[in-house]
Short mmCIF file of C-alpha atoms in Angstrom, two decimals:
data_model
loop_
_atom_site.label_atom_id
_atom_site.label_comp_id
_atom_site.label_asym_id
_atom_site.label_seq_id
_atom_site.Cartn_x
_atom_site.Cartn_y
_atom_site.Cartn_z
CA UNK Z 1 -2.97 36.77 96.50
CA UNK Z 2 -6.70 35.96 97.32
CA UNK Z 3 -6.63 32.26 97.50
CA UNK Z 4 -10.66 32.63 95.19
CA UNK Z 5 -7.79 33.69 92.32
CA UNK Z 6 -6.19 30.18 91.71
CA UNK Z 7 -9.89 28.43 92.15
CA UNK Z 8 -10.43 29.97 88.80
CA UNK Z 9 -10.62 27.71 85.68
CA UNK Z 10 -7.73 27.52 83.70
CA UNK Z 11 -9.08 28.98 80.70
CA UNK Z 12 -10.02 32.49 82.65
CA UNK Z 13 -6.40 32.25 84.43
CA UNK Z 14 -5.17 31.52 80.46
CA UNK Z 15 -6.54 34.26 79.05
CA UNK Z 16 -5.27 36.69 82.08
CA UNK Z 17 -2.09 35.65 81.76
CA UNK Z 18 -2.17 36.39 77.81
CA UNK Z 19 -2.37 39.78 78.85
CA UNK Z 20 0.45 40.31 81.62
CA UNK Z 21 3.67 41.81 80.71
CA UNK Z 22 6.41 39.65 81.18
CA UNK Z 23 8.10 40.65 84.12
CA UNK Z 24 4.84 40.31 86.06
CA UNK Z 25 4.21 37.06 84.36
CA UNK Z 26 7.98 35.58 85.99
CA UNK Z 27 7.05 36.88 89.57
CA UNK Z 28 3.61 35.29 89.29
CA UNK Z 29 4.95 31.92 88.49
CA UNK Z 30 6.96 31.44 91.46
CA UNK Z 31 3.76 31.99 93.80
CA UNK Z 32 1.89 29.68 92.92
CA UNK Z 33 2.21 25.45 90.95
CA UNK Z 34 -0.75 25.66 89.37
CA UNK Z 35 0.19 29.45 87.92
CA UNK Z 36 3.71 28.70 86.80
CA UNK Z 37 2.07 25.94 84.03
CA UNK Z 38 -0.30 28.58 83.44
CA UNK Z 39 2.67 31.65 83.12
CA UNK Z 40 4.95 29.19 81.38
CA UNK Z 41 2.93 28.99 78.27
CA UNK Z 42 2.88 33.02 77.76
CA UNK Z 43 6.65 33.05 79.14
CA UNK Z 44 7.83 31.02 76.57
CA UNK Z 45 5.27 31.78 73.88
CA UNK Z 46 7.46 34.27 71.70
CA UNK Z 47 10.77 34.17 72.24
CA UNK Z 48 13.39 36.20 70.10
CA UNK Z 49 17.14 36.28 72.30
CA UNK Z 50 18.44 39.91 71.09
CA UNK Z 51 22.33 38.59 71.75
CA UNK Z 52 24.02 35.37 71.16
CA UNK Z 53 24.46 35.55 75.52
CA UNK Z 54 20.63 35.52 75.69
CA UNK Z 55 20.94 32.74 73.41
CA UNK Z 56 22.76 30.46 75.25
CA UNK Z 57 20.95 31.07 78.01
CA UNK Z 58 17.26 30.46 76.14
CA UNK Z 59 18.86 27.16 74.19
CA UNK Z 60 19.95 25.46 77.26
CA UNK Z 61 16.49 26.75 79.28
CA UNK Z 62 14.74 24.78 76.26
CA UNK Z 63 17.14 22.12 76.08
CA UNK Z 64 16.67 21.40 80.60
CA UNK Z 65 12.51 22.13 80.69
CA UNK Z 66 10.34 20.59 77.62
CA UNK Z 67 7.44 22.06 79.14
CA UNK Z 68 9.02 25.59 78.52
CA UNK Z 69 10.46 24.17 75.17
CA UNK Z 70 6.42 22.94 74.46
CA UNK Z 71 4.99 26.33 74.97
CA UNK Z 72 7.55 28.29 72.52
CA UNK Z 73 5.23 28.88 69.45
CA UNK Z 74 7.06 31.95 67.55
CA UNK Z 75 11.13 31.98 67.42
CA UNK Z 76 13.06 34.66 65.76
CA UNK Z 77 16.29 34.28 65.64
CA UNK Z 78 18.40 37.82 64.39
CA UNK Z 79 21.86 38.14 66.09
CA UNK Z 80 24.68 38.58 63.96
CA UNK Z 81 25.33 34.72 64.30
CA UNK Z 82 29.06 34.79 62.32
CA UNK Z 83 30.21 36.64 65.91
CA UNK Z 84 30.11 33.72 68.26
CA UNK Z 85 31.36 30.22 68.62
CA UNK Z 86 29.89 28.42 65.94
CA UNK Z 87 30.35 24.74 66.21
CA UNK Z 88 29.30 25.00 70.29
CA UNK Z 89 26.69 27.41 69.22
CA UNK Z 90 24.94 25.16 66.62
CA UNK Z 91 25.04 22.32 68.36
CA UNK Z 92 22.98 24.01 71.44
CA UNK Z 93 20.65 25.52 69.20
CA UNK Z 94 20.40 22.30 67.68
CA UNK Z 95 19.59 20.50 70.86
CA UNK Z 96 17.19 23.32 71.74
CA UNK Z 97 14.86 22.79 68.16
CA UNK Z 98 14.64 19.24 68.93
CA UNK Z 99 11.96 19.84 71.59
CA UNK Z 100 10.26 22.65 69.70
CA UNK Z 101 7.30 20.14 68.70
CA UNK Z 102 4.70 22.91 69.57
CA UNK Z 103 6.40 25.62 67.04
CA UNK Z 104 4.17 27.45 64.64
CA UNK Z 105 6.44 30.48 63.31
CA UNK Z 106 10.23 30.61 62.74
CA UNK Z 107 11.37 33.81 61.86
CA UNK Z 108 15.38 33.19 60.51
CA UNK Z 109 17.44 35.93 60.06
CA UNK Z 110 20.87 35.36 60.96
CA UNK Z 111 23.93 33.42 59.06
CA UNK Z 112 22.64 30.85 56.13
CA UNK Z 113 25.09 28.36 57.31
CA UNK Z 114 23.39 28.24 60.75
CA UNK Z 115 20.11 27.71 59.48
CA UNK Z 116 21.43 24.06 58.71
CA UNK Z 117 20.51 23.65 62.46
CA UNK Z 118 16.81 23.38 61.51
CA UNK Z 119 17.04 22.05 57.92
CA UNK Z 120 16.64 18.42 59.02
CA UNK Z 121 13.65 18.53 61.95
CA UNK Z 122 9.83 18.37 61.41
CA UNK Z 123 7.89 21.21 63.08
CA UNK Z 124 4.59 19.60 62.88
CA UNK Z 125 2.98 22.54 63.33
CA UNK Z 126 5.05 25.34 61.90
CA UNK Z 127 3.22 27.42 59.20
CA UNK Z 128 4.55 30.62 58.82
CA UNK Z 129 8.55 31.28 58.08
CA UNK Z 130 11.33 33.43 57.23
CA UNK Z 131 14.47 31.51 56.14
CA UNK Z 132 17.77 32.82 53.86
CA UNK Z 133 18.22 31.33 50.50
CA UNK Z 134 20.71 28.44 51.12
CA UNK Z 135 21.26 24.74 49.66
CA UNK Z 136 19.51 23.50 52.93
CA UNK Z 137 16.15 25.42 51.80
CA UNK Z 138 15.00 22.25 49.75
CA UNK Z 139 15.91 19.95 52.86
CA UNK Z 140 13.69 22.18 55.54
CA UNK Z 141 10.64 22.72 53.35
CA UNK Z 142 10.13 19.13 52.34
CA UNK Z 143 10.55 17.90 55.81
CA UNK Z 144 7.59 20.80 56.65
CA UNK Z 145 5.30 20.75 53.55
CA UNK Z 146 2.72 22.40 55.54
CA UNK Z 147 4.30 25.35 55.59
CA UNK Z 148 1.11 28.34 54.52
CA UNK Z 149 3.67 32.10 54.85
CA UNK Z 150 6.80 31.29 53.38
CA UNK Z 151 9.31 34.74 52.93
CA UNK Z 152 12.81 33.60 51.31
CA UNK Z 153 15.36 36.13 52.19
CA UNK Z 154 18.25 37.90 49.71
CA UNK Z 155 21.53 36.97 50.83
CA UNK Z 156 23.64 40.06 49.68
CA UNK Z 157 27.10 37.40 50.01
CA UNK Z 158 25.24 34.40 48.23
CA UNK Z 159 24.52 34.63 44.69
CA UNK Z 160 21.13 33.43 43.69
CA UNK Z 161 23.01 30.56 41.92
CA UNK Z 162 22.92 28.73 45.34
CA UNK Z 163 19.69 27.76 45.21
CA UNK Z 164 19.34 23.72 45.59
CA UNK Z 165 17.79 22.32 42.25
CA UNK Z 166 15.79 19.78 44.33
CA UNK Z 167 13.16 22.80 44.89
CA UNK Z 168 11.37 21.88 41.81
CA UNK Z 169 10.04 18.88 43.21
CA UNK Z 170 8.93 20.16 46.07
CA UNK Z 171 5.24 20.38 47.28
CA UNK Z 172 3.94 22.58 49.69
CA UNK Z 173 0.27 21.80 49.00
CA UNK Z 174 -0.28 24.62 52.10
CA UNK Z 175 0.79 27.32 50.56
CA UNK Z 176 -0.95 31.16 49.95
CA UNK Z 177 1.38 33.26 50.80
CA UNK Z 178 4.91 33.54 49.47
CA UNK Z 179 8.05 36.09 49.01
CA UNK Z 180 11.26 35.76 48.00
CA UNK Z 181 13.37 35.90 44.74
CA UNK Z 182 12.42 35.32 41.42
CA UNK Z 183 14.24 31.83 40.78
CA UNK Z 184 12.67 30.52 43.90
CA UNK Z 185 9.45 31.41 42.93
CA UNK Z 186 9.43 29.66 39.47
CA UNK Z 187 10.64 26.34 41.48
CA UNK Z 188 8.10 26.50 44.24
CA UNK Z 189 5.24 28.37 43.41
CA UNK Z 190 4.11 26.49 40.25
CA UNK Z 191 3.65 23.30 42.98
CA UNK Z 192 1.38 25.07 45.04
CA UNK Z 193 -2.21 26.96 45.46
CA UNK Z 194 -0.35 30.42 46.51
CA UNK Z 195 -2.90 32.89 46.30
CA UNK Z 196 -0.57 36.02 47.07
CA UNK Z 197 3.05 35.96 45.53
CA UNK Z 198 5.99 38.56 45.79
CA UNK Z 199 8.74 39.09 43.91
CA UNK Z 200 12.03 40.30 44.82
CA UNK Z 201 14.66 41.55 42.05
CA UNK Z 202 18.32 40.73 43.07
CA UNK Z 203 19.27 44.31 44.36
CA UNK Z 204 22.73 43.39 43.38
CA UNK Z 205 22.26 44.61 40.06
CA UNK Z 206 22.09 48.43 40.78
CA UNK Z 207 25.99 48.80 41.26
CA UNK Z 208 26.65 46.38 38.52
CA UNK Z 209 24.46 48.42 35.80
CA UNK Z 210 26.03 51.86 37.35
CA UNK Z 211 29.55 50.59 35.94
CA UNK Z 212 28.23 49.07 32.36
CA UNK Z 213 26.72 52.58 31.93
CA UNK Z 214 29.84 54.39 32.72
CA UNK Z 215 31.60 52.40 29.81
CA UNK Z 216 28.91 51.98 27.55
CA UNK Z 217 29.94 55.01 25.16
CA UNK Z 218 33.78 53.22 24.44
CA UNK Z 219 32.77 49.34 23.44
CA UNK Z 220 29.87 47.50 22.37
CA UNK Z 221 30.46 44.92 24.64
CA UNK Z 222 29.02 46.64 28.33
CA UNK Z 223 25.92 46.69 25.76
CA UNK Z 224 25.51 43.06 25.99
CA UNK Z 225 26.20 42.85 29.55
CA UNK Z 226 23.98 45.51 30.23
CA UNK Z 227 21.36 43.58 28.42
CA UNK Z 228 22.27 40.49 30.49
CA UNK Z 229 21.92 42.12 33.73
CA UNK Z 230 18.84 43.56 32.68
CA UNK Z 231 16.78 40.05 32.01
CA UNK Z 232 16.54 39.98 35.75
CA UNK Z 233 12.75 40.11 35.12
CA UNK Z 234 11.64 36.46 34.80
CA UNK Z 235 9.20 36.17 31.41
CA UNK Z 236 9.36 32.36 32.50
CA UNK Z 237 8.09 33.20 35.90
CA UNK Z 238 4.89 35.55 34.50
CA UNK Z 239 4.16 32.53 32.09
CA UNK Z 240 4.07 29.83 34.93
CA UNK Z 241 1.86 31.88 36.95
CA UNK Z 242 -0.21 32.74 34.49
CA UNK Z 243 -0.45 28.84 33.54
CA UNK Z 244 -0.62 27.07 37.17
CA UNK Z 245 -2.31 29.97 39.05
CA UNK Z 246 -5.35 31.09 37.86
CA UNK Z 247 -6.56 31.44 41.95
CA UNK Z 248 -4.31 34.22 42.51
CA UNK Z 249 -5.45 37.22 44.57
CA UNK Z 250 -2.22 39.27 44.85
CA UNK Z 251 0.53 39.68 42.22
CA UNK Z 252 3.57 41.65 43.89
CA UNK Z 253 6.92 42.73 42.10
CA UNK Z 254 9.50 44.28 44.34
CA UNK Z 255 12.92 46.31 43.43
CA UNK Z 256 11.76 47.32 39.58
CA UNK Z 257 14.09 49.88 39.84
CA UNK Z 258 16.62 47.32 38.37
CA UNK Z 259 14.49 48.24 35.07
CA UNK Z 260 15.86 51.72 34.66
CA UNK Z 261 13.44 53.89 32.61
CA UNK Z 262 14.75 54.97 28.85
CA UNK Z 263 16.22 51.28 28.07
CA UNK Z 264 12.25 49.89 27.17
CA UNK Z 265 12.61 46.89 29.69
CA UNK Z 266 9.87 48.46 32.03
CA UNK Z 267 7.99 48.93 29.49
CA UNK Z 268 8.36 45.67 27.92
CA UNK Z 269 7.87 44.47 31.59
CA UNK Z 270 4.22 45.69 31.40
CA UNK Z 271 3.49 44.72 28.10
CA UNK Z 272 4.33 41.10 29.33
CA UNK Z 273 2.27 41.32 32.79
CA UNK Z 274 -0.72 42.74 30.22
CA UNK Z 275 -0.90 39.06 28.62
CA UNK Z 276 -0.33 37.26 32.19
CA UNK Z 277 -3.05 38.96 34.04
CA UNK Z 278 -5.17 38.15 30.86
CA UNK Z 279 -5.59 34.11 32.43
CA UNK Z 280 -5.41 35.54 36.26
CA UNK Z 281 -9.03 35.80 36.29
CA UNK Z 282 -9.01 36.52 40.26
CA UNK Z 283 -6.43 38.80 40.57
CA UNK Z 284 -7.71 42.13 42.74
CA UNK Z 285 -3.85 43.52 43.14
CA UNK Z 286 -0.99 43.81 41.27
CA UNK Z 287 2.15 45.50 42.31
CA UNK Z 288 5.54 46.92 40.72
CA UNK Z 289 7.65 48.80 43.14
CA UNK Z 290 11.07 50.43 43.06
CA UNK Z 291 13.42 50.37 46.55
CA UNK Z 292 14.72 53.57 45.75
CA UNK Z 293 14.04 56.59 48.15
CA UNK Z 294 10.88 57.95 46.36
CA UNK Z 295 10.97 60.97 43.94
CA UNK Z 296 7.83 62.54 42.84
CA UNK Z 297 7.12 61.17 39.32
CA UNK Z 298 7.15 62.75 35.87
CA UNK Z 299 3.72 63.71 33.86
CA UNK Z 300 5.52 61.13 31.29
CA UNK Z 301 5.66 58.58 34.12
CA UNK Z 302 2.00 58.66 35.14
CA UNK Z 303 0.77 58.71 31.41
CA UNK Z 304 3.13 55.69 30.94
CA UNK Z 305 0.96 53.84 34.11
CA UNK Z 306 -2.24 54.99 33.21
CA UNK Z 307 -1.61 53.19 29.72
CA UNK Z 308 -0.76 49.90 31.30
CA UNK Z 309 -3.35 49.98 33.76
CA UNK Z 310 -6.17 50.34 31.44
CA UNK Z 311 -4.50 47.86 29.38
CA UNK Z 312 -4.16 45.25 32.22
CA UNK Z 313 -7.69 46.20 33.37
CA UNK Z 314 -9.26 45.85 29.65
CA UNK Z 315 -7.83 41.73 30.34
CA UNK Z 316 -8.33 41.38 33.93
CA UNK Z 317 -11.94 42.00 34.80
CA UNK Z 318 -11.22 41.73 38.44
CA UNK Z 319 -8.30 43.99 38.96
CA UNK Z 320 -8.78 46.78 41.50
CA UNK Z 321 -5.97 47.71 42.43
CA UNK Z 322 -2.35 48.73 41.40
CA UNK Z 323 0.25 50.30 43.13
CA UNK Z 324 3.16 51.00 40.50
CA UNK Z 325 6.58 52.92 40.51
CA UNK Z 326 6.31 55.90 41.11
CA UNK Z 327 4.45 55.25 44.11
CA UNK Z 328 0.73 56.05 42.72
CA UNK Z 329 -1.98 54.39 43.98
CA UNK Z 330 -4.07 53.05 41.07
CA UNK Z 331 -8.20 52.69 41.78
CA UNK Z 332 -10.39 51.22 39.51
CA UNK Z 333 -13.63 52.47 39.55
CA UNK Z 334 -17.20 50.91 37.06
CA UNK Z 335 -15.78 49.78 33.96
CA UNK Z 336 -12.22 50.42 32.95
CA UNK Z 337 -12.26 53.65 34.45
CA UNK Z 338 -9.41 54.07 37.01
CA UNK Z 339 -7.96 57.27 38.74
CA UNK Z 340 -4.61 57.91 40.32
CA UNK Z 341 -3.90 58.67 44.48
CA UNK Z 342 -0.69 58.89 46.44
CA UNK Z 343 0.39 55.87 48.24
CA UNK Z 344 1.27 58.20 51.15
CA UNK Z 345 -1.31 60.29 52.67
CA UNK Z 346 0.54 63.18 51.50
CA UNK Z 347 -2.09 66.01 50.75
CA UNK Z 348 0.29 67.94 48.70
CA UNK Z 349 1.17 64.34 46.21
CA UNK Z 350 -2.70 63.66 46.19
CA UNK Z 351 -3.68 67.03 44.52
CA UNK Z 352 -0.68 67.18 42.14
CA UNK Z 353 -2.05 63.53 40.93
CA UNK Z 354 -5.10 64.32 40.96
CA UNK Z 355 -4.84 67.75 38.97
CA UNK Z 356 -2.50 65.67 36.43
CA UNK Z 357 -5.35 63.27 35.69
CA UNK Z 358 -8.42 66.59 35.78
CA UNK Z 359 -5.70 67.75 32.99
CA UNK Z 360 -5.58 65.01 31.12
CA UNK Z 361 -9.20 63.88 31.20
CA UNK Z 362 -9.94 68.07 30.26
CA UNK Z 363 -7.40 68.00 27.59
CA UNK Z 364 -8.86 65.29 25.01
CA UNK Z 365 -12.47 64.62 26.66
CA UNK Z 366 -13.14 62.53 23.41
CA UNK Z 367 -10.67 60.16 24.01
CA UNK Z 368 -12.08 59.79 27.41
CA UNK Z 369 -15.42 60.03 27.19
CA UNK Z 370 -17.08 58.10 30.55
CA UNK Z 371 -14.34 59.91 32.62
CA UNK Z 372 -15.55 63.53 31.16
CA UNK Z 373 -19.59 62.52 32.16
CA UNK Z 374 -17.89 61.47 35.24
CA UNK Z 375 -16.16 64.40 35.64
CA UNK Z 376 -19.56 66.54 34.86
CA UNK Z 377 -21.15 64.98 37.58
CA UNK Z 378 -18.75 65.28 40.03
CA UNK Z 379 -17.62 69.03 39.41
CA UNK Z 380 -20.69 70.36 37.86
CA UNK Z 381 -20.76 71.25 33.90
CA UNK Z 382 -19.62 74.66 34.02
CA UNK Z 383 -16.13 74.29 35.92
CA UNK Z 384 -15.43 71.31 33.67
CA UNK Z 385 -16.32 73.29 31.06
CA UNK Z 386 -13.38 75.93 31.98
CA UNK Z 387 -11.09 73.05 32.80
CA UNK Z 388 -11.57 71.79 28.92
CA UNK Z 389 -11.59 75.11 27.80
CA UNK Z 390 -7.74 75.36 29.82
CA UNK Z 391 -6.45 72.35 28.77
CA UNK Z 392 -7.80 72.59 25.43
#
């Protein structure tokens, strides 16, 4: 190595370094002191130990060098943690987070009852996390209020139930961004200045309502416990944002498909949002999305959306956007004039939305009277004249 290469200033051999894979960045260390501070930092910036082996071997790295431990700014931990020793394991992991005082992202997806390992230290710097739904969730966020991402993640063997009541009085003054169940929401994000929320529906449900329906036709009473399960959709929730968040950019429901179509809860759903996004006076997105593998969608489907978006864009003057079930891509153009696209770039999807709307617009051009002078302009009077006189 040229010996003019280490006489550079740190910030230049910083910013080289940033850029070295990581096998080059271990044999550079060892050739030179003043290099191996420099290659620790990147080393040791991101770690994520694939195996619980790795892990032991990381933990007790962080545990022997704090300068290693100092640089470590994102850790993701997502082995199958219920495989290994757990009582040895914790404790080194335990050990290992004590010296993470430089951490800024922890990104938790292994066993809840590990995470108790970090419920109980400060990460003065850590801002952005992923963490289960556990009783220790209360304990870790108001030890690190400054938390700014915070993504709360469905545990399928946990019911929602196990959320700590203390999360009400919790404030993360901090936060913009958060994701996670409904119930956690309504505790946290009331207490905060989140300016993008998402909401996940417990995807428990869907085998649940697949056995009320098979015995709804013998006794009344699957039809109350069908209407139970169904109330998964938080009119609470909608209320408090509407009441404590009138900053909010991005409105995000995820898993709708736990409002099956035909029972009136999805629509009921969106009659609901149309009074919250009435007080949401910021709001440029809003999103309702199934989980299930995607179908193309039903004329009766798309006229269903284009109701509720007009509707929600007649009380929301800044809505833009809204991406809905069945995976249309709602635009908003001047006015309260919005058009349908394909989520997916999916040329054949696009034109089968788009010649749906032409349809509709052709069909009863009094009822939609700026989108037929739009439609003029665009494709010229005599085709739109056909397409009326088609559709007509």
């Amino acid at each position: 190595m040229p010996p003019e290469f280490t006489r550079l200033p740190v910030e230049i051999l910083d910013a080289i370094a940033s850029e070295v894979p990581l096998a080059n960045l271990l044999a550079l260390c060892r050739t030179n002191r003043g290099l191996y501070r420099v290659c620790l930092r990147w080393i040791y910036h991101n770690v994520s130990p694939s195996t619980p082996t790795y892990g032991v071997g990381l933990f007790k790295t962080l545990i022997a060098n704090k300068q290693a431990a100092n640089s470590v700014r994102v850790l993701t931990i997502h082995f199958p943690t219920r495989e290994i020793l757990f009582k040895s394991f914790a404790r080194l992991m335990q050990k290992a987070a004590s010296n993470l005082i430089s951490l800024e992202s922890l990104y938790y997806c292994a066993s809840p009852d590990l995470f108790s390992v970090f419920a109980h230290f400060h990460f003065p710097r850590l801002r952005d996390c992923f963490i289960p739904i556990s009783t220790e969730m209360a304990t870790f966020l108001s030890r690190n209020p400054r938390v700014a991402e915070l993504f709360v993640l469905l545990d399928p063997q946990r019911p929602l139930t196990a959320v700590n009541p203390d999360l009400a009085s919790l404030s993360l003054p901090a936060l913009r961004d958060f994701s996670g169940p409904g119930n956690v929401a309504r505790a946290i994000v009331p207490n905060s200045e989140v300016a993008v929320v998402t909401i996940s529906w417990d995807l428990r449900i869907e085998d649940e309502y697949t056995e009320v329906l098979a015995a709804i036709s013998t006794t009344q009473e699957p039809l109350q416990k069908l209407h139970n399960l169904l109330q998964v959709w938080d009119t609470d929730l909608l209320f408090a944002i509407k009441d404590y968040l009138p900053h909010l950019t991005h409105l995000d429901f995820r898993n709708l498909s736990s409002l099956p179509p035909g029972t009136g809860e999805l629509e009921a759903f969106y009659d609901t949002l149309e009074t919250a996004v009435a007080s949401l006076p910021n709001l440029l997105v809003l999103a309702c999305i199934s989980h299930y593998e995607h179908v193309p969608p039903a004329p009766a489907d798309l006229a269903r959306e284009f109701r509720a978006v007009r509707a929600w864009g007649a009380r929301s003057p800044a809505l833009r956007a809204c991406l809905l079930t069945s995976n249309t891509m709602w635009l908003r153009d001047t006015g309260n004039m919005w058009h349908p696209r394909a989520s997916s770039p999916d040329k054949a999807e696009m034109q089968w939305r788009l010649g749906w709307f032409i349809g509709l617009i052709a069909g009863a051009p009094t009822q939609f009277p700026d989108y037929a002078d739009d439609m003029v302009e665009v494709l010229g009077p005599e085709a739109w004249a056909t397409l009326v006189d088609e559709n007509s």
